[in-house]
Structures are given as C-alpha cells and as structure tokens.
PDB file of C-alpha atoms in Angstrom:
ATOM      1  CA  MET A 206    -102.216 -69.532 -21.344  1.00  0.00           C
ATOM      2  CA  VAL A 207    -101.252 -72.867 -22.127  1.00  0.00           C
ATOM      3  CA  ASP A 208     -99.253 -73.842 -25.417  1.00  0.00           C
ATOM      4  CA  ALA A 209    -100.224 -76.974 -27.283  1.00  0.00           C
ATOM      5  CA  ALA A 210     -97.657 -79.715 -25.856  1.00  0.00           C
ATOM      6  CA  THR A 211     -99.097 -78.630 -22.509  1.00  0.00           C
ATOM      7  CA  ARG A 212    -102.709 -79.403 -23.585  1.00  0.00           C
ATOM      8  CA  LYS A 213    -101.606 -82.772 -25.352  1.00  0.00           C
ATOM      9  CA  THR A 214     -99.991 -83.860 -22.223  1.00  0.00           C
ATOM     10  CA  LEU A 215    -102.864 -82.645 -20.063  1.00  0.00           C
ATOM     11  CA  SER A 216    -105.681 -84.644 -22.507  1.00  0.00           C
ATOM     12  CA  SER A 217    -103.421 -88.012 -22.318  1.00  0.00           C
ATOM     13  CA  ILE A 218    -103.645 -87.863 -18.098  1.00  0.00           C
ATOM     14  CA  PRO A 219    -106.937 -89.332 -16.754  1.00  0.00           C
ATOM     15  CA  LEU A 220    -108.900 -86.743 -14.812  1.00  0.00           C
ATOM     16  CA  LEU A 221    -110.191 -87.654 -11.271  1.00  0.00           C
ATOM     17  CA  LYS A 222    -113.887 -87.810 -10.004  1.00  0.00           C
ATOM     18  CA  THR A 223    -113.532 -88.370  -6.406  1.00  0.00           C
ATOM     19  CA  LYS A 224    -113.442 -85.192  -4.394  1.00  0.00           C
ATOM     20  CA  ALA A 225    -111.551 -87.056  -1.194  1.00  0.00           C
ATOM     21  CA  GLY A 226    -108.519 -86.914   0.857  1.00  0.00           C
ATOM     22  CA  PRO A 227    -106.631 -88.792   3.436  1.00  0.00           C
ATOM     23  CA  ARG A 228    -108.853 -88.042   6.080  1.00  0.00           C
ATOM     24  CA  ASP A 229    -112.054 -89.328   4.196  1.00  0.00           C
ATOM     25  CA  LYS A 230    -111.731 -92.673   5.092  1.00  0.00           C
ATOM     26  CA  ASP A 231    -114.087 -94.899   2.582  1.00  0.00           C
ATOM     27  CA  LEU A 232    -113.778 -92.277  -0.153  1.00  0.00           C
ATOM     28  CA  TRP A 233    -109.883 -92.095   0.302  1.00  0.00           C
ATOM     29  CA  ALA A 234    -109.490 -95.388  -1.049  1.00  0.00           C
ATOM     30  CA  THR A 235    -111.735 -94.497  -4.409  1.00  0.00           C
ATOM     31  CA  ARG A 236    -109.573 -91.167  -4.777  1.00  0.00           C
ATOM     32  CA  LEU A 237    -106.438 -93.065  -4.345  1.00  0.00           C
ATOM     33  CA  LYS A 238    -107.396 -96.062  -6.723  1.00  0.00           C
ATOM     34  CA  GLU A 239    -108.181 -93.168  -9.315  1.00  0.00           C
ATOM     35  CA  GLU A 240    -104.804 -91.356  -8.574  1.00  0.00           C
ATOM     36  CA  TYR A 241    -103.051 -94.908  -9.670  1.00  0.00           C
ATOM     37  CA  GLN A 242    -105.021 -95.444 -12.567  1.00  0.00           C
ATOM     38  CA  SER A 243    -104.107 -91.947 -13.884  1.00  0.00           C
ATOM     39  CA  LEU A 244    -100.565 -91.632 -12.721  1.00  0.00           C
ATOM     40  CA  ILE A 245    -100.007 -95.223 -14.590  1.00  0.00           C
ATOM     41  CA  GLN A 246    -101.429 -93.714 -17.536  1.00  0.00           C
ATOM     42  CA  TYR A 247     -99.847 -90.631 -17.402  1.00  0.00           C
ATOM     43  CA  VAL A 248     -96.267 -93.046 -16.838  1.00  0.00           C
ATOM     44  CA  ASN A 249     -97.260 -95.556 -20.149  1.00  0.00           C
ATOM     45  CA  ASN A 250     -97.947 -92.421 -21.803  1.00  0.00           C
ATOM     46  CA  ASN A 251     -94.154 -90.669 -21.245  1.00  0.00           C
ATOM     47  CA  LYS A 252     -92.728 -94.052 -21.936  1.00  0.00           C
ATOM     48  CA  GLU A 253     -94.512 -94.359 -25.259  1.00  0.00           C
ATOM     49  CA  SER A 254     -93.369 -90.925 -26.411  1.00  0.00           C
ATOM     50  CA  ASP A 255     -89.818 -91.680 -25.107  1.00  0.00           C
ATOM     51  CA  ASN A 256     -90.499 -89.002 -22.449  1.00  0.00           C
ATOM     52  CA  ASP A 257     -89.795 -91.150 -19.148  1.00  0.00           C
ATOM     53  CA  TRP A 258     -88.373 -89.154 -16.587  1.00  0.00           C
ATOM     54  CA  PHE A 259     -89.781 -90.181 -12.813  1.00  0.00           C
ATOM     55  CA  ARG A 260     -90.692 -93.091 -10.641  1.00  0.00           C
ATOM     56  CA  LEU A 261     -93.425 -92.752  -7.917  1.00  0.00           C
ATOM     57  CA  GLU A 262     -94.473 -95.102  -5.330  1.00  0.00           C
ATOM     58  CA  SER A 263     -96.457 -94.624  -1.732  1.00  0.00           C
ATOM     59  CA  ASN A 264     -96.696 -95.741   1.492  1.00  0.00           C
ATOM     60  CA  LYS A 265     -99.179 -98.317   1.615  1.00  0.00           C
ATOM     61  CA  ASP A 266    -101.694 -95.500   2.978  1.00  0.00           C
ATOM     62  CA  GLY A 267    -101.187 -93.276   0.123  1.00  0.00           C
ATOM     63  CA  THR A 268    -100.238 -90.404   2.052  1.00  0.00           C
ATOM     64  CA  ARG A 269     -96.646 -90.133   1.640  1.00  0.00           C
ATOM     65  CA  TRP A 270     -95.292 -90.710  -2.150  1.00  0.00           C
ATOM     66  CA  PHE A 271     -91.245 -90.641  -2.721  1.00  0.00           C
ATOM     67  CA  GLY A 272     -89.109 -91.614  -5.701  1.00  0.00           C
ATOM     68  CA  LYS A 273     -86.606 -90.489  -8.199  1.00  0.00           C
ATOM     69  CA  CYS A 274     -87.165 -87.835 -11.152  1.00  0.00           C
ATOM     70  CA  TRP A 275     -84.350 -87.182 -13.714  1.00  0.00           C
ATOM     71  CA  HIS A 276     -83.661 -84.107 -16.439  1.00  0.00           C
ATOM     72  CA  ILE A 277     -81.704 -84.773 -19.544  1.00  0.00           C
ATOM     73  CA  HIS A 278     -79.063 -81.995 -20.140  1.00  0.00           C
ATOM     74  CA  GLU A 279     -76.457 -82.075 -22.732  1.00  0.00           C
ATOM     75  CA  LEU A 280     -76.940 -85.708 -23.439  1.00  0.00           C
ATOM     76  CA  LEU A 281     -75.969 -86.185 -19.436  1.00  0.00           C
ATOM     77  CA  LYS A 282     -78.653 -87.847 -16.552  1.00  0.00           C
ATOM     78  CA  TYR A 283     -79.240 -85.557 -13.665  1.00  0.00           C
ATOM     79  CA  GLU A 284     -80.763 -87.694 -11.117  1.00  0.00           C
ATOM     80  CA  PHE A 285     -82.719 -86.782  -7.884  1.00  0.00           C
ATOM     81  CA  ASP A 286     -84.835 -87.984  -5.176  1.00  0.00           C
ATOM     82  CA  ILE A 287     -88.431 -86.620  -4.624  1.00  0.00           C
ATOM     83  CA  GLU A 288     -90.966 -86.917  -1.947  1.00  0.00           C
ATOM     84  CA  PHE A 289     -94.027 -85.263  -0.999  1.00  0.00           C
ATOM     85  CA  ASP A 290     -97.081 -85.866   1.288  1.00  0.00           C
ATOM     86  CA  ILE A 291    -100.703 -85.744   0.592  1.00  0.00           C
ATOM     87  CA  PRO A 292    -101.814 -82.518   2.610  1.00  0.00           C
ATOM     88  CA  VAL A 293    -104.756 -83.316   5.145  1.00  0.00           C
ATOM     89  CA  THR A 294    -106.972 -80.614   2.907  1.00  0.00           C
ATOM     90  CA  TYR A 295    -106.291 -82.769  -0.428  1.00  0.00           C
ATOM     91  CA  PRO A 296    -107.358 -82.510  -3.089  1.00  0.00           C
ATOM     92  CA  GLN A 297    -108.089 -78.720  -2.290  1.00  0.00           C
ATOM     93  CA  THR A 298    -104.265 -78.005  -1.689  1.00  0.00           C
ATOM     94  CA  ALA A 299    -101.972 -79.573  -3.826  1.00  0.00           C
ATOM     95  CA  PRO A 300     -99.096 -81.541  -2.834  1.00  0.00           C
ATOM     96  CA  GLU A 301     -95.746 -79.779  -1.915  1.00  0.00           C
ATOM     97  CA  ILE A 302     -93.349 -82.003  -4.170  1.00  0.00           C
ATOM     98  CA  ALA A 303     -89.627 -81.735  -2.545  1.00  0.00           C
ATOM     99  CA  ILE A 304     -86.210 -82.442  -4.043  1.00  0.00           C
ATOM    100  CA  PRO A 305     -84.271 -82.519  -0.667  1.00  0.00           C
ATOM    101  CA  GLU A 306     -80.506 -82.609  -2.340  1.00  0.00           C
ATOM    102  CA  LEU A 307     -81.373 -79.123  -3.753  1.00  0.00           C
ATOM    103  CA  ASP A 308     -82.757 -77.515  -0.591  1.00  0.00           C
ATOM    104  CA  GLY A 309     -81.081 -73.858  -0.724  1.00  0.00           C
ATOM    105  CA  LYS A 310     -79.492 -73.726  -3.907  1.00  0.00           C
ATOM    106  CA  THR A 311     -82.187 -71.926  -6.006  1.00  0.00           C
ATOM    107  CA  ALA A 312     -84.666 -69.139  -5.151  1.00  0.00           C
ATOM    108  CA  LYS A 313     -87.449 -71.245  -6.584  1.00  0.00           C
ATOM    109  CA  MET A 314     -87.326 -73.661  -3.510  1.00  0.00           C
ATOM    110  CA  TYR A 315     -88.632 -73.513   0.062  1.00  0.00           C
ATOM    111  CA  ARG A 316     -87.335 -74.827   3.231  1.00  0.00           C
ATOM    112  CA  GLY A 317     -87.027 -78.577   2.870  1.00  0.00           C
ATOM    113  CA  GLY A 318     -86.470 -78.765  -0.820  1.00  0.00           C
ATOM    114  CA  LYS A 319     -89.947 -78.003  -1.707  1.00  0.00           C
ATOM    115  CA  ILE A 320     -89.961 -76.563  -5.431  1.00  0.00           C
ATOM    116  CA  CYS A 321     -91.818 -73.201  -5.775  1.00  0.00           C
ATOM    117  CA  LEU A 322     -95.237 -73.586  -7.615  1.00  0.00           C
ATOM    118  CA  THR A 323     -96.842 -70.598  -6.303  1.00  0.00           C
ATOM    119  CA  ASP A 324     -97.684 -68.094  -9.354  1.00  0.00           C
ATOM    120  CA  HIS A 325     -98.165 -70.640 -12.117  1.00  0.00           C
ATOM    121  CA  PHE A 326     -99.315 -74.122 -10.451  1.00  0.00           C
ATOM    122  CA  LYS A 327    -101.341 -73.490  -7.548  1.00  0.00           C
ATOM    123  CA  PRO A 328    -103.853 -71.197  -9.325  1.00  0.00           C
ATOM    124  CA  LEU A 329    -104.134 -74.133 -11.943  1.00  0.00           C
ATOM    125  CA  TRP A 330    -104.729 -76.757  -9.457  1.00  0.00           C
ATOM    126  CA  ALA A 331    -107.466 -74.623  -7.851  1.00  0.00           C
ATOM    127  CA  LYS A 332    -109.400 -74.208 -10.300  1.00  0.00           C
ATOM    128  CA  ASN A 333    -109.255 -77.915 -11.652  1.00  0.00           C
ATOM    129  CA  VAL A 334    -110.037 -79.398  -8.106  1.00  0.00           C
ATOM    130  CA  PRO A 335    -110.866 -82.564  -7.936  1.00  0.00           C
ATOM    131  CA  LYS A 336    -110.149 -83.511 -11.531  1.00  0.00           C
ATOM    132  CA  PHE A 337    -106.255 -82.831 -10.974  1.00  0.00           C
ATOM    133  CA  GLY A 338    -104.115 -85.366  -9.424  1.00  0.00           C
ATOM    134  CA  ILE A 339    -100.631 -86.628  -8.589  1.00  0.00           C
ATOM    135  CA  GLY A 340    -100.195 -86.936 -12.152  1.00  0.00           C
ATOM    136  CA  HIS A 341    -101.173 -83.325 -12.738  1.00  0.00           C
ATOM    137  CA  ALA A 342     -98.946 -82.241 -10.150  1.00  0.00           C
ATOM    138  CA  MET A 343     -96.088 -83.955 -12.221  1.00  0.00           C
ATOM    139  CA  ALA A 344     -96.658 -82.839 -15.353  1.00  0.00           C
ATOM    140  CA  LEU A 345     -97.723 -79.197 -14.953  1.00  0.00           C
ATOM    141  CA  GLY A 346     -95.504 -78.674 -11.556  1.00  0.00           C
ATOM    142  CA  LEU A 347     -92.168 -80.821 -11.065  1.00  0.00           C
ATOM    143  CA  GLY A 348     -91.835 -81.055 -14.863  1.00  0.00           C
ATOM    144  CA  PRO A 349     -91.697 -77.505 -16.125  1.00  0.00           C
ATOM    145  CA  TRP A 350     -89.614 -76.818 -12.653  1.00  0.00           C
ATOM    146  CA  LEU A 351     -87.106 -79.171 -13.790  1.00  0.00           C
ATOM    147  CA  ALA A 352     -87.018 -78.001 -17.557  1.00  0.00           C
ATOM    148  CA  VAL A 353     -86.218 -74.670 -16.387  1.00  0.00           C
ATOM    149  CA  GLU A 354     -84.103 -74.955 -12.931  1.00  0.00           C
ATOM    150  CA  ILE A 355     -81.695 -77.749 -13.624  1.00  0.00           C
ATOM    151  CA  PRO A 356     -80.105 -76.007 -16.660  1.00  0.00           C
ATOM    152  CA  ASP A 357     -79.888 -73.054 -14.823  1.00  0.00           C
ATOM    153  CA  LEU A 358     -78.367 -74.788 -11.523  1.00  0.00           C
ATOM    154  CA  ILE A 359     -76.067 -76.410 -13.683  1.00  0.00           C
ATOM    155  CA  SER A 360     -74.673 -73.407 -15.729  1.00  0.00           C
ATOM    156  CA  LYS A 361     -74.168 -71.761 -12.362  1.00  0.00           C
ATOM    157  CA  GLY A 362     -72.072 -74.655 -11.062  1.00  0.00           C
ATOM    158  CA  LEU A 363     -74.611 -75.295  -8.202  1.00  0.00           C
ATOM    159  CA  ILE A 364     -74.997 -78.944  -9.331  1.00  0.00           C
ATOM    160  CA  SER A 365     -72.704 -81.064 -11.566  1.00  0.00           C
ATOM    161  CA  TYR A 366     -72.378 -84.460 -13.067  1.00  0.00           C
ATOM    162  CA  LYS A 367     -72.639 -87.733 -11.081  1.00  0.00           C
ATOM    163  CA  GLU A 368     -71.362 -90.686 -12.919  1.00  0.00           C
ATOM    164  CA  LYS A 369     -72.908 -94.139 -12.389  1.00  0.00           C
ATOM    165  CA  ASP A 370     -70.877 -97.333 -11.912  1.00  0.00           C
ATOM    166  CA  GLU A 371     -72.432-100.141 -13.444  1.00  0.00           C
ATOM    167  CA  ASN A 372     -74.945-100.866 -10.858  1.00  0.00           C
ATOM    168  CA  GLY A 373     -76.564 -97.851 -11.279  1.00  0.00           C
ATOM    169  CA  ALA A 374     -74.672 -95.909  -7.720  1.00  0.00           C
ATOM    170  CA  GLY A 375     -73.258 -92.525  -8.236  1.00  0.00           C
ATOM    171  CA  LYS A 376     -69.583 -92.367  -7.857  1.00  0.00           C
TER     172      LYS A 376
END
C-alpha cells in the first residue's frame, strides 16, 4: 500500500543490480559505485523539487556512513547527525540508521539511537533485494520516520530548536 507521492519518489531513485556486500571484495566495488550513482540521483531529485533534507558521506571502503539530516517544523530547521554501518549480510539486511542524539527519547528507536523500521520498511526491503540501496533506505526509512517522530518529539518537549550562529554552529 504505497501512496502516489511515495511511488513518484521511488520511481526517481535508480534501482541497483549487483547483489554484493562488503565481504564480496570485487563485487562490492561495483555495488558501491551503483549505490553512489543512485544516491546522487536521489539527492539531485530532492534539490530540484526543493526537498533537500540530508547529506551523507562514507569512509573509503563504503562500509561506514555518516552525515546530517534535517526536518523543517513550523519554519524551524531541526538538524541531527546520522550514522550507520553497512551490515556484513548487505544487501539482504538493510542498514540500521541511527540518530544518536535522540537515543532514549522515543519508543520508536533502539539502543544507540537506531530508528525503528521493523514493521514498515524492512519487509519492503526484503521484497526488493538487491534492487534497493542506501537511497531507498533514506527515502522509505529515515524520511518517513523523521516526518512522524520529530513533530511528536517537539510537541512533547523532548527536543527543542537550537538557533545557529553565523558560522552554522548551534548556540
């Protein structure tokens, strides 16, 4: 049961072909290239539709990813560090995206700040191995999680807006 907006987003993220994880030395480089191409296309699409909401980079092996994500709520930008490792059983196993600073603030999160994607995202991922990649995890996992959880956490007073100075640092 996917809505039209989700279908449109999904159709604009290139699917991946190579079924390889970090243990598959030669094929992993091919998969990683596909991951980057898919992710770059998704980010470009987001920028074109004025929906830019995250930045990601990886270590040189492509096994550890980190960056920032943000959610705009009532015209205020709430920004968070994100991180995840590529599981050794990837792509059969989806990455577990973490927002460490929100650890313990919501029931929809596991220890270490890993967001809960069990009910909705993981079954969809399993049906689409090896076609889904990191871009899909962001679009179908982290994006919807932020849209639901951040406004709820704000309304409960569990997170508050941090004003930025002219250098972009929180005050």
